[in-house]
Amino acid sequence: NNQKSSAETLKEAGTSSVKAKAAVEANKLPTDKNLTVEHLEKFRLCSDLSGLVLEFDTPADLFLAIVDDITPYRWQYDELRRLGGYGDLKTKQERSPEAPLLYCLKAANGSGKDQVIIAATVMWYLCTAKRSRAVITSFSNRQIVQQTEPWIRWLGALLNKKLGRKYVRSVRMHHAIPEIGSRAELFVTDEANAGEGYHPDPGGRMMLCMNEAKGIVHEVYEATARNSGYDTFMQISSPGR
C-alpha cells in the first residue's frame, strides 16, 4: 500500500512543483537533441535549485514506485534497502563523509547489477537531495556504454513519465536533475589520474561507484579512493579475478 501511494503521488508532485522558479527555468533548456553537458552545468551553477526533491526512503522504494513491469528478486530488494542505509535490514544508519556507507557486491553476470542495483541507487541518490553527485567508473567501455548508462537513462525516462515532465535530463555519460543541481557522471579509464579530483558541491553530497571492480587496476582504485567528501562508496563486480 505504501508503494502504491508513492507511485500515485508522483505525478501530483511533478505537477505541483512545476511552478518553482528552477523548474520553470529548467523547462527552457534545449531539447534532448541539442542538449549538452555545458548547458546542464551552466544551469546548475546559475539556478536557485528550488525544484522538486523526492521523498523515497531507499532505492527499493523508488524502483517499486516507477517500474511497473519488473518486481525485484528478494535479494535485489534487500540490497537496495542496504544501499538506502539499512545495513541490517532493520535500522537505518545515516551516512556522512566522516562515516560513509561502504558497500561491496559480488553477483553473477546477468543478475541485474546494472539494471536494478546501480541504476536504482544512482537515480535515488540524485532525486532525494539537492546538489547530489554520483561518479561511476569502470575499466570496461562496453560495460558502461551498453549496460550501466542505458539502465540509468531508462530509469530517468520512467521517472519523467511518472512525473509528467522532463525532470531528469540525459546526454551521453551525464545524467542530471537540473532543478535541484544533481548529476551523475560516468567515465571509463585505466589511468589513475582520471579517477582523481572529484568532490561534492558546496552544501551537497557525493557517491562513488566502481562497476566491474575486479578489473579496475590498483592505481585507479587507489586514486579514486583518495577523492574526499563522499558519503557512499559502492564496489560492484561479477566473480573472478
XYZ file of C-alpha atoms in Angstrom:
241
model
C 0.000 0.000 0.000
C 2.815 2.407 0.819
C 4.456 1.697 -2.525
C 1.171 2.259 -4.350
C 0.715 5.524 -2.521
C 4.203 6.649 -3.548
C 3.505 5.871 -7.187
C 0.154 7.655 -7.138
C 1.604 10.820 -5.625
C 4.488 11.172 -8.073
C 2.545 12.853 -10.854
C 0.811 15.126 -8.378
C 4.213 16.152 -7.020
C 5.535 16.751 -10.510
C 2.571 18.934 -11.390
C 2.539 20.940 -8.163
C 6.270 21.694 -8.281
C 6.397 22.767 -11.909
C 5.836 26.403 -10.886
C 9.041 26.521 -8.827
C 11.456 29.011 -10.355
C 14.115 26.382 -11.057
C 11.561 24.059 -12.666
C 10.321 26.849 -14.914
C 13.877 27.694 -15.941
C 14.801 24.030 -16.472
C 11.887 23.715 -18.883
C 13.653 26.282 -21.081
C 16.750 24.122 -21.548
C 17.341 22.928 -25.131
C 15.574 19.852 -26.444
C 17.232 16.485 -25.949
C 18.653 16.600 -29.471
C 20.504 19.862 -28.792
C 21.215 19.491 -25.074
C 24.859 19.376 -23.967
C 26.744 18.881 -20.715
C 27.699 22.556 -20.929
C 24.025 23.561 -20.865
C 23.422 21.422 -17.787
C 26.498 22.646 -15.939
C 25.760 26.311 -16.651
C 22.228 25.805 -15.367
C 23.461 24.077 -12.210
C 25.821 26.926 -11.407
C 23.291 29.706 -12.074
C 19.969 28.286 -10.840
C 18.477 28.783 -7.366
C 17.841 24.982 -7.313
C 14.345 25.492 -5.915
C 12.904 22.452 -7.679
C 11.383 19.184 -6.535
C 13.232 16.878 -4.113
C 11.534 13.490 -3.933
C 10.998 11.554 -0.726
C 11.938 7.907 -1.098
C 13.423 6.193 1.918
C 15.517 3.720 -0.090
C 16.326 2.896 -3.725
C 13.915 -0.032 -3.380
C 11.037 2.367 -2.747
C 11.912 4.401 -5.834
C 12.238 1.336 -8.045
C 8.884 -0.085 -6.954
C 7.170 3.281 -7.447
C 8.308 3.922 -11.015
C 8.860 0.467 -12.560
C 5.533 -1.206 -13.264
C 6.578 -4.377 -15.092
C 9.540 -5.678 -13.054
C 9.466 -6.933 -9.497
C 12.923 -7.157 -7.912
C 14.071 -10.501 -6.591
C 14.187 -10.654 -2.826
C 17.981 -10.368 -2.765
C 17.825 -7.292 -5.022
C 15.220 -5.684 -2.803
C 17.332 -6.374 0.289
C 20.475 -4.944 -1.347
C 18.621 -1.780 -2.348
C 17.467 -1.460 1.249
C 21.066 -1.807 2.414
C 22.122 0.902 -0.013
C 19.403 3.072 1.488
C 21.116 2.762 4.861
C 19.516 -0.351 6.338
C 22.653 -2.428 6.640
C 20.962 -4.955 8.921
C 17.639 -4.514 7.059
C 16.079 -3.194 10.279
C 17.661 0.039 11.493
C 18.593 2.952 9.262
C 22.077 4.370 9.681
C 22.802 7.876 8.449
C 25.814 8.299 6.197
C 28.325 11.135 6.074
C 31.833 11.830 4.757
C 33.087 11.005 8.242
C 31.136 7.725 8.331
C 30.454 6.751 4.700
C 28.400 3.798 3.562
C 30.946 1.323 2.183
C 29.253 -1.272 0.014
C 30.579 -4.274 -1.886
C 28.531 -6.686 -4.009
C 29.638 -9.747 -5.973
C 26.917 -11.136 -8.226
C 26.731 -13.183 -11.413
C 26.612 -11.748 -14.910
C 23.010 -11.140 -15.960
C 21.751 -10.893 -12.384
C 20.603 -7.270 -12.652
C 23.556 -5.456 -11.090
C 23.329 -2.576 -13.587
C 19.586 -2.512 -14.229
C 18.450 -2.786 -10.634
C 21.259 -2.220 -8.128
C 23.327 0.530 -9.758
C 20.637 2.345 -11.758
C 18.122 2.465 -8.914
C 20.709 3.574 -6.371
C 22.086 6.317 -8.611
C 18.635 7.672 -9.528
C 17.514 7.545 -5.881
C 20.673 9.334 -4.774
C 20.176 12.113 -7.331
C 16.489 12.817 -6.698
C 16.351 12.712 -2.884
C 18.690 15.622 -2.080
C 19.860 18.794 -3.767
C 23.399 19.009 -5.140
C 23.874 15.244 -5.201
C 26.749 13.991 -7.319
C 27.290 10.381 -8.436
C 30.578 9.368 -10.063
C 30.541 5.972 -11.788
C 33.563 4.328 -13.387
C 34.709 1.041 -14.872
C 37.664 -0.270 -16.829
C 35.224 -1.635 -19.424
C 33.842 0.694 -22.081
C 31.341 -1.993 -23.095
C 30.070 -2.270 -19.525
C 29.484 1.460 -19.135
C 28.129 2.131 -22.631
C 25.997 -0.981 -23.116
C 24.875 -1.716 -19.547
C 25.317 0.935 -16.873
C 24.389 4.076 -18.772
C 21.365 2.711 -20.672
C 19.743 1.495 -17.451
C 20.292 4.830 -15.694
C 18.752 6.544 -18.722
C 15.850 4.055 -18.658
C 15.012 4.777 -15.024
C 15.277 8.513 -15.660
C 12.776 8.201 -18.509
C 10.392 6.219 -16.301
C 10.638 8.811 -13.549
C 9.893 11.560 -16.074
C 6.853 9.629 -17.267
C 5.528 9.254 -13.726
C 6.055 12.950 -13.001
C 4.571 14.037 -16.299
C 7.515 16.257 -17.241
C 11.240 16.241 -18.030
C 12.628 16.141 -14.527
C 15.712 14.076 -15.437
C 17.785 15.174 -18.439
C 20.354 12.953 -20.100
C 23.214 13.377 -22.510
C 25.985 10.897 -23.213
C 27.762 9.868 -19.978
C 25.972 12.586 -18.000
C 22.556 12.471 -16.336
C 21.160 15.390 -14.378
C 18.195 16.720 -12.439
C 18.775 20.378 -13.302
C 16.215 21.961 -10.998
C 17.930 20.581 -7.865
C 21.521 20.592 -9.134
C 22.108 16.838 -9.042
C 24.072 14.876 -11.632
C 25.684 11.536 -12.417
C 28.934 11.373 -14.371
C 30.195 8.177 -15.990
C 33.672 7.517 -17.342
C 35.886 4.640 -18.417
C 39.551 4.599 -17.574
C 42.663 2.618 -16.801
C 44.604 5.783 -15.958
C 44.967 6.669 -12.295
C 44.785 10.450 -12.706
C 41.351 10.201 -14.356
C 39.903 8.882 -11.119
C 41.013 11.830 -9.007
C 39.673 15.323 -8.436
C 36.029 14.602 -7.682
C 34.445 16.372 -4.734
C 30.889 17.144 -3.609
C 29.449 20.534 -4.467
C 29.282 23.040 -1.598
C 26.353 22.026 0.568
C 25.953 18.811 -1.394
C 26.918 15.163 -1.223
C 28.761 12.651 -3.403
C 28.787 8.924 -4.067
C 31.394 6.861 -5.892
C 30.625 3.650 -7.770
C 33.137 1.209 -9.274
C 31.461 -1.166 -11.696
C 33.143 -4.483 -12.546
C 35.567 -3.530 -9.803
C 37.613 -6.702 -10.192
C 39.025 -5.356 -13.462
C 39.967 -1.881 -12.228
C 43.736 -1.610 -11.875
C 45.123 -0.963 -8.423
C 46.404 2.514 -9.291
C 42.951 3.668 -10.445
C 41.344 2.153 -7.368
C 43.733 3.996 -5.060
C 43.295 7.277 -6.946
C 39.502 7.037 -6.812
C 39.550 6.189 -3.122
C 41.569 9.356 -2.478
C 38.651 11.547 -3.538
C 37.383 13.303 -0.458
C 33.897 14.127 0.755
C 31.976 11.074 -0.478
C 29.347 9.558 1.799
C 28.803 6.419 -0.284
C 31.363 4.125 -1.943
C 29.992 1.212 -3.995
C 32.051 -1.594 -5.477
C 30.112 -3.928 -7.796
C 31.516 -6.894 -9.694
C 30.885 -10.303 -11.151
C 33.008 -13.135 -9.735
C 36.545 -13.688 -10.966
C 39.999 -12.216 -10.766
